[in-house]
Each structure stands twice: as structure tokens, then as C-alpha cells.
Amino acid sequence: MSSVAVLTQESFAEHRSGLTQQQVKVTALNSEEENDPPTYKEAFPPLPEKAPCLEAAQEPSGPWSKIRPIKASVITQVFHVPLEERKYKDMNQFGEGEQAKICLDIMQKTGAHLELSLAKDQGLSIMVSGKLEAVMKARKEIVARLQTQASATVAIPKEHHRFVIGKNGEKLQDLELKTATKIQIPRPDDPSNQIKITGTKEGIEKARHEILLISAEQDKRAVERLDVEKVYHPFIAGPYNKLVSELMQDTGTRINIPPPSVNKTEIVFTGEKEQLAQAVARVKKIYEEKKKKTTTIAVEVKKSQHKYVIGRKGNSLQEILEKTGVSVEIPPTDSSSETVILRGEPEKLGQALTEVYAKANSFTVSSVSAPSWLHRFIIGLFGQNLAKITQQMPKIHIEFTEGEDKITSEGPTEDVNVAQEQIEVMVKDLINRTDYAEINVDHKFHRHLIGKNGANINRIKDLYKVSVRIPPDNEKSNLIRIEGDPQGVQQAKKELLELASRMENERTKDLIIEQKFHRTIIGQKGERIREIREKFPEVIINFPDPAHKSDIVQLRGPKNEVEKCTKYMQKMVADLVENSFSISVPIFKQFHKNIIGKGGANIKKIREESNTKIDLPGREQATQRQLLSQGREQTVKLLRHRILAIQKELANITEVEVSIPSKLHNSLIGAKGRFIRSIMEECGGVHIHFPTEGSGSATVTIRAQPRTWRKPRSSCCTWAEEKQTKSYTVDLRAKPEYHKFLIGKGGGNIRKVRDNTGARIIFPTSEDKDQELITIMGTEEAVKEAQKELEALIKNLDNVVEDSMVVDPKHHRHFVIRRGQVLREIADEYGGVMVRLPTVSGTQSDKVTLKGAKDCVEAAKKRIQEIIEDLEAQVTIECTIPQKFHRSIMGPKGSRIQQITRDYGVQIKFPDREENPAPVAEPALQENGEEGGEGKDGKDADPSSPRKCDIIIISGRREKCEAAKEALQALVPVTIEVEVPFDLHRYIIGQKGSGIRKMMDEFEVNIQVPAPELQSSDIITITGLAANLDRAKAGLLERVKELQAEQEDRALRSFKLTVTVDPKYHPKIIGRKGAVITQIRTEHEVNIQFPDKDDESQAQDQITITGYEKNAEAARDAIMKIVGELEQMVSEDVTLDHRVHARIIGARGKAIRKIMDEFKVDIRFPQSGAPDPNCVTVTGLPENVEEAIDHILNLEEEYLADVVDNEAMQVYMKPSSHEESKVPSKGFVVRDAPCGTVNNEKAPDMSSSEDFPSFGAQVAPKTLPWGPKR
């Protein structure tokens, strides 16, 4: 069995130190004659052999005897719980149930590991592993929770209980832990002396035995109290308690003498009975002896000198007692008596009296007059000034009384006189060079004077080198005190009073602004409110939180500024209110796109010119739309007239005015405009405009196309008359899908009901919540009749029938194309009627089934018949337009073609695109804009015949096809040429083509710019609709004018100016990180170029300035001004020890930058490798240079002292490890090592993977002389 010892660095050193000289041979590294290396056994002695039984008790000898044994931190103990004491005896639940839960809980609480096993006698064996403390705690828990508990009592004297408990209960806790029991000791106020022990029988016995041992030990000890007069206690204690300490040491008895401050005469002795009796006898002897021999004298000593007689912690009294054997009794501090009593042997009283008077007069008290405001200056920062005095004279005490103009010194007379002189000099000096001022400022302004994080007050302190004392808020004091340099005090006082005056003039004002305007005032990303704050920088503007729904905006600042800001914001709000006027402008649907323009170009232009906000409605199927315009009332009204005028130009619109009493306007408009909207929809293409509510005007304006205005006027007048006489309203309900059928095609059905009854019927719009509600209005008789007719129609619609009709199969495809769009339209229009076409493939059935309300089915049959007639009458015509124009004719996403298809009810089919059309030499331009060309087989085709890829097929009724053809030909683009100088082409194109793309989108044209290779061409081609070309040409020429103006401006901006400046001034002109030159560039809007240092061909003293001539000259003057200042500067070299350079420069140059900023100079330190490493150059104005040199020389003197001290200390320091490592070493070598080869006296190579293989790495097997290892 092998033994392993783990050696720490300390134990190894200890081991080596214990070896004899014969055992260890030390080889000197630098010795000339090297000894042979030690053997392996000498360097690593073997462990001692196992000693025989008789010698087992002896300590092993040899070098290993000094190594201390290492104890295991983890221990294991086994506890046995007999069957009769087990709490849980169910054998079926061993390892589970409540017992297992308790064990887990114990492991979690204590951190110990538990293992349970059953013995043959069904007893429980528990093995606990862990740290000692954890094992003991676990044992206690096991006994308490897994073992049945018994209890017993033990009686010991009440006075022994405290010894069982121990200090802070530690002894009791330890006893409970050892015995695994619970011990309950009665409280001190309980007369019982019974101690209760709860636990196992074994534990109870152990605990009982330990308690009785403690009691028995205390029985051997005794306590005795001896009453001795208080005045003799000092004689028993002796000087510095030496006598009583010797007595306690000799007798082993504890003697407790009450301290002088406690008025007790009883001395308590504690210890073994015999020794205690000896101690009591000796104390009595001293007492009796002193009582016979001593006498007293009383002397008068000033009360203020009593403390000097007592001394620090009573040392002076003890000193007198030690020297003379006389006790000095001093009256209590709360007594006014000045009588001091000396008690002792008569022959020694005289000497003691001399000592008392010497102590009393050894200290004196003196005071110096000094204004209380100077006290803190005399004390200094962190007591530095005062420390200089107290360090020289440590026995002196200097006291500053708050509010009193004096400083009290107390101590030895000589020291007090010296300190008094020093303080008087300091006071005189401070009075000459410092002053103070007090100002009254309302305490509510104090925090504003201090500023955020003390910013304001710190600035004033630093600027004027003063101290400002502002009272805390809880004092509610208005007095502010300024102390420091007289001039600085006056300047700080002036500034603080100005600040206070400004704050007293400050006021807070609440401005009521509707919350809807808050975001507008703040502006996008706070731009507008930033402008207001810049305009009124002294005013703080606070807007309420949007969640609070508050209209109050708070302004705070100087009174005049707040008033100005208030007026400015009120004017802004008035403008916003004025600009928030809104009005709806009705536009006929067919003219909507003309007013908006392509990509919103027209409406954008109107917005910019009128400075109004115009909201466009979404796409809807109504015949007209409403544009919502918002802005100034007058501007909005003018804009409304302007838009209506544009509409009037586009179509022939007639305006008619009808007079209807204003009181009837609301009823005529109806709830949410339902009634007036129904009139406009009924008449079609009509706008009815009522005057503004409250205007009192009775004029209602009707706008309509010629010959259509009479009907809406008649309806409005009729309704107004009925409303004036009598009015009656009834509501009906019908499914939304029936509404279209009830209304009929073009409103035919509902118009018939209105004509028959005279009642007005209003259907819900898509915006109404209740889509089933139909309102009938009119006279009672007319409404009831209309209600009767509509109810009959609705009843018929609820009556579902099925019918069929014959449709030629060749037309079936028309109904199902585009996912059955035609069938869906029929179902929507005719009350949801279902149309079913034959679906059996291969059959040619012509029967079509219709299912729905009877009237709806009949109407749908009629509509299908009309469609068939149209299909029968359908013709196909060709429209020849060159293929290159097809894309522009279609428009974006085919919108133009879709519009023509809807307007004329035709179908248009474009030919397939020909990828490689045959080239045409000279295409002939036709009169209609068509371009002739050849077909695919150009050789045989007629040159005048159109190509197949140019033919567009139009299908529909002949008259409609012809109209659609004309509309297509009108969309063929036209090309014009515009002459633009070639050098402007790239600016027109813009970055990545953005400029030309913007123009093409704005004017809806295609603009072609010649390729850069054709530099001689100035022609730009514009292609598009004839209506757009003029605008596009005008826009292009306008852009050319702008570019030419920019070119002229560029020429003016390229003026160059050269300035000759000595290169040594260039860094100063550039400034730190280019700050100075950047400021000049920004201020004068010029470009400044310095010569390249690496380019020898450039003149190194030439600075080039480029910009406007005037700006370039101003920049030159600014540079020359800097040069003039620099020429006045001087440079001086100063010798500074290179060892202090780093200290003067500071971390990251912070310290040297501070010096340069303070003295306004430039300081340059030598580079590494410079000829003179101590030469430092200081540049600046002569007086600044001198001051800076003085300052850094002072710093050098201060830092050099530290450097010299450090170097002196280094001499005594141990050389660093890297210096020792420089000495060559052959490593640690031993002879006869079992792991080494024969005669191997070379240290192992630590970099060799063979000698020191790494874990897990594959190492090449070493060839052994006796072959491979088996």
C-alpha cells in the first residue's frame, strides 16, 4: 500500500528547514565550483516505517515529524434507533411515506447526507455524512423527529442555572447539540429550580450527567462580600490596580471593587473557599492598617483645575498615589465644591499636596478674539490648518464655540502661549485678505439659486473664489452668507442679488389652449415648440400629459418674458383656430381624377398655393364625392369656389338658387344628411348646398348639369311646403339584399312608388349602422299608401319561386368568365336571385334555372335577355396602333383600358408582344398616328399592311366599339424635342435618376435624355399625351433656368485665395482635433486647405481658401489675426527631471491640460529617444510663460522628493522575480531517481511533450531497449 503526502509551499519550506546539513546540500547558483547534485533519497526522504506496537505512542522521528497532519473536513457517524423507540414502525413503508419526507427535509436544512437501513432486530440505523456541525445538527433533528421522546427533570441550585446557560446561551446550545436533547431552564423570576430535559433515554442521561457536573463544580466555589468604606478603596486597589491584581494572581480569587463613579462600598470575592478566605484576610488587613495610619487634609483648588488634577482617565490621581501613597478625593462634577481632600500617612501628605498644586497649575486656558465667520478658515479643509498646531503641541486643546467671536486654547502654559501667537497671526492674515457679506433672499428661491445638482452656486464659487453658505430648507432662513476674497465677495453678492431679483420678478401663468391644438403647437419631433423656446429662452413651457385631457399649458419665467410668450402663443392659437375652419366641397365623380391629377399633382399644387389641408375620400360607388378642405375661413371659401370653378370649366354646370326658410333646413337635411342625400341620389349628378347654420340666410344652391336642375328644385320646394303644413314618418325593415331590387335599375321602382304616393322613401347608406331600416316621409296619407306598396313588394320578395329560361350554350361562357362576375352582378341587383347554368360536361343544354323572389326572378330574366341581345348584336373591329405605344395606352396596372371598358361597355384585347420585331427601314407615319410596319415574313407582306402585333381587337355594339376606338387613338402619345445644354443633362437626371423620374411622374410623360457618348447632342425628347406635353416642356425649361442659376453661383463660390503662413503656426491654426479651423470654415462658409507635409512639390507655407470672394477675405483676416497673436508668443526651454514628467502630465494628459488651460500656454515634453530627455518647451505670452514655468518647477520639487524617497526604498526591497530569472539555471536535478535513465543529470525539459505529456494528448511511444511494453 502506497502512502501519499500532499505538501503545501509552507509545509515544504518547513520540512526543508528541519533537515540536517548532511541531508540537504545546497548548490549556489553563482559559485565557481559546483557540487554534485543530491541523490533522490536525499532530496525526497522516504516516509517512516511502521513502528512496532510498543513504540506506537512515540512521535516519529526524522524530517517528516514536523509536518502537521491534515484532518478530513467531512466526517461520518452512525446512529441507531431501537425498534421500541422508533416513531414510524410500518415495515411496508420503509424508504417512503412520512419517514422519507422527514429525512429529505433534514438533508435540505442541515446540508448533511443521510442513509437509512434496517437492522435484523428491526432497529433503524442512520449513517450521517458531512461537516461536523452539519452532522451534529442532523443528529439532533433525527432524534427529535424519528425517535420517540421521553422527558426527565433535574434539580440544581437556582444560582447555578446561569452556568448551565453560559455566555449568550452558548453552553446550553452546545449541550443540546452534543446530547441531542431539548433542555428547558426556568426563567429568573420563576422560583423553581427544576430543569426539564426532553429527548431519548440515552440523551437524557448524558444531559443530566453534564448538568450535575456543572453544578458540582460550582459547589466547590464560594462568594463573599466585604463592606469597606469607599475612601479606602484606592488603597486596596493600589495605583493602576496593581495591588488588587497581584492579590488575585496570588490567591486565584476574583475580586470586584466598584469603580469610583458607583456609590457602593461592597467588595465581592469569588473563588475556591480556602483561597477566597486568604484574599479576604489580606484585604481586611490593608483596610485596618490604612484606617489607623492615614489622616486627611482639605485644600481649595479651582473647579476649572479639577480635571487637570484628575488627568486623562484618572492617570494623574494614580500617579500621585503611586509616588506618595496618598489618595486624592475630588468632589463630583455636579457639585459646586472646590475642596479637594488628601488622605494618607501624615509624613507623605506634604509631598502629595505639592503634586496636586503642580498638576492643577500645569495647564492654563487662554482665548483669542476672532470673528466667528473666520473660524472655519482657521480650522482649514478637513482641519488641516489646526492639525499643524496640534501636531507640534499634542497636549494642547483648541475649542471653537459656535456663535462666539473667540477661540479658547487649553493645555500646558508654554504650549498655550505659542499656539495663541500662531492663531493671532492667522486671524490677522485672514482679516486682511478675506471679507464676508450677508444678503437676504426669500428662502423659496434658494433651490433655484443653487441650481440643478448645485450647478449655479458651484459656478459662482469657482468663478469668484468664494464660499457661499445657504441655510437648509428646514431652517426657513433668508440669510445667505458669502465669504472669501473681498473683490470676489462683492462680485458674487452682485450676481446673487441679480439672480434673486430676476426670480422675484418671475411668475407662473396658466394658458388655456384646447388639447387638440397641443400637438400642432409642439410640432413634428418638437420643432415648433423648440422655436418658441429659442425665442423665449428664459420661459419654461410645460404641456399637460395627453392622458389627463387637460387644456392648461403652464408658462414660468420673468414677468415680462412670460407676458410676451403668452401673447405670442395666444396669437398662434388664434391662427390655428382661424386655420381650423373646414368645409366640404362636392365634386362630380367623373371630374374627380381631373381635380386630383396624376399622383395627386394637381391637389398638391392647390394645397401648397392656398396653404390649406385637403382630405380626399376613399373610393366609393356613389355618383359624387366630398373633398374636405381645412384652413382659414376666407381662404377655404375661396378654395371652394376655385375647385367648383375648375369643375364648371370641365363640364357645363348650372347653378340655381331656391329660397327655403332657414328653420326648415335641418329637417330638409335629415339625420346625418340622409334626407338631402336621398334627393341628390334620386336626381343623379346634383349638388345641393345649404348656407352655414346661424347665418340666417334662406338661400339653398343647387348645382347640376343643364336640364337636370328642375327636378331637385321641385323636390326641395315640395318637401318644404309639406313640412310647413304637415309631416309624417314611418320606419320599415327589409333585408339589405332586397334594397337594390326595391330601388330598381336607375331607381325606377322606388321612383314609381314616389310618383304614385307622393311620399319620400330613404334607404340606409353603407355608413349607417342599421342596414335594414327604410324611412318613409311625407303626409300621413301618402306615407301609409307608400308603406302598403313597399310591404307588398317585400312580401313578394320573401315568396321564393323557381323558373327557367332558354339561353344559347354559346353565350354561357359570357356569364361565368371572370369567376362569374356577370352572375354576381345580377344577384346583387335583383334581390339575391340565384342563376344556375347547366354544369354537365359534354351536354349542350340551353336551360338556365333562376330561383328567388317572384318579382326578382322576372326582373333577372329580363336582364339576362338584354345581355343576350347585346351579345347577338356584338361586332368585332380592329384598331391599329404601333406596339411600342401599347404600354402607355394601358396605363398603370391597365387602369386606362379598364376605364374605357367600363365607360363604353366593350371588351378590348391587346395582341401578344413580339419579342424581336423585324426592323423597318423608314416607317411611314399615318395620319391617325399609326405606324406602318412589316409582319414576321416581311418579304411577302404588303409594306402598307399593319403588323399583327399592332392590331387591338374591340368587341361590343358597333356604335360603342367605334367610340372606344376613338378613345384608344386619343391615348396614342406624341413626341416633342426640347433643346437643353449638354452639360446640364446630368443634373436633370439627378442622383440615380431621381430628378428625371420625379418630372416624369409629375407631368405623366416619358423624358429621353441622349446617351453620354453623344456629347454633341443637346436634344431631350418628351413623349406623352398632347395635353401633358406643354406642361412638361414648361417644367423642363424652368428646371434648366434653376440649374443655370446654380452654375453661376458655383462659379462665384469657387474663388480661391492663398495665404502665406509659417508652417510652425499651422497646428495652432488647426487647433485641437481641428476645432479652430472648423469654426473658421463654418463661420465664413469657406473651404480651407493646408499643404500636404509628405508632398515636397507643394509650398509648405501656402494655405488655400476657397469660397465667395468676400467670405474668403474674411477667413484670411481671421487666420492672420491668429498668426499675429502667435507671433507675439515666446518659447522657453526649462529643464525638468524626466522622472517627474509622468506625474506632471497626469492620467491621459489631464493634469498638463489643466495647467495649459490655467496659464494659457502650450507645454511640449521631449519624445522618447530625444538628446535631452529633461528639456521641456513652454510657449505662450511672456508673462504667462514665466508663471507656468514657476508652477511646473514647484511641482517638480514636490514630486522629486517622492521619487528620491521611492528610489531609496527600492535599495532595501527584494529584487523582482524577473531579475532573478536572468541568472542561468540548469533546473532542479537529483541523482539516482527511479523515473530517470542511467547517468541522467540533466533537468527535464518542461516544453517537451515527452517529459511532460498533456492530459488526453496522444504521445508517440518511446522505444525501450527491452522491446514494447506488454
PDB file of C-alpha atoms in Angstrom, residues 226 228 230 233-234 237 255-268:
ATOM      1  CA  LEU A 226     -16.899  42.630  52.341  1.00  0.00           C
ATOM      2  CA  VAL A 228     -15.205  48.611  53.088  1.00  0.00           C
ATOM      3  CA  LYS A 230     -15.380  53.934  49.807  1.00  0.00           C
ATOM      4  CA  HIS A 233     -10.897  51.503  48.005  1.00  0.00           C
ATOM      5  CA  PRO A 234      -7.943  53.241  46.250  1.00  0.00           C
ATOM      6  CA  ALA A 237      -6.808  48.573  44.535  1.00  0.00           C
ATOM      7  CA  ILE A 255     -12.034  40.493  43.468  1.00  0.00           C
ATOM      8  CA  ASN A 256     -14.545  43.032  42.209  1.00  0.00           C
ATOM      9  CA  ILE A 257     -14.044  46.609  43.547  1.00  0.00           C
ATOM     10  CA  PRO A 258     -16.800  49.042  42.472  1.00  0.00           C
ATOM     11  CA  PRO A 259     -15.496  51.936  40.297  1.00  0.00           C
ATOM     12  CA  PRO A 260     -15.272  55.464  41.799  1.00  0.00           C
ATOM     13  CA  SER A 261     -18.339  56.639  39.830  1.00  0.00           C
ATOM     14  CA  VAL A 262     -20.537  53.970  41.512  1.00  0.00           C
ATOM     15  CA  ASN A 263     -21.561  54.796  45.067  1.00  0.00           C
ATOM     16  CA  LYS A 264     -21.125  51.285  46.544  1.00  0.00           C
ATOM     17  CA  THR A 265     -18.922  50.150  49.443  1.00  0.00           C
ATOM     18  CA  GLU A 266     -19.233  46.380  48.916  1.00  0.00           C
ATOM     19  CA  ILE A 267     -16.220  44.433  47.584  1.00  0.00           C
ATOM     20  CA  VAL A 268     -17.149  40.984  46.126  1.00  0.00           C
TER      21      VAL A 268
END
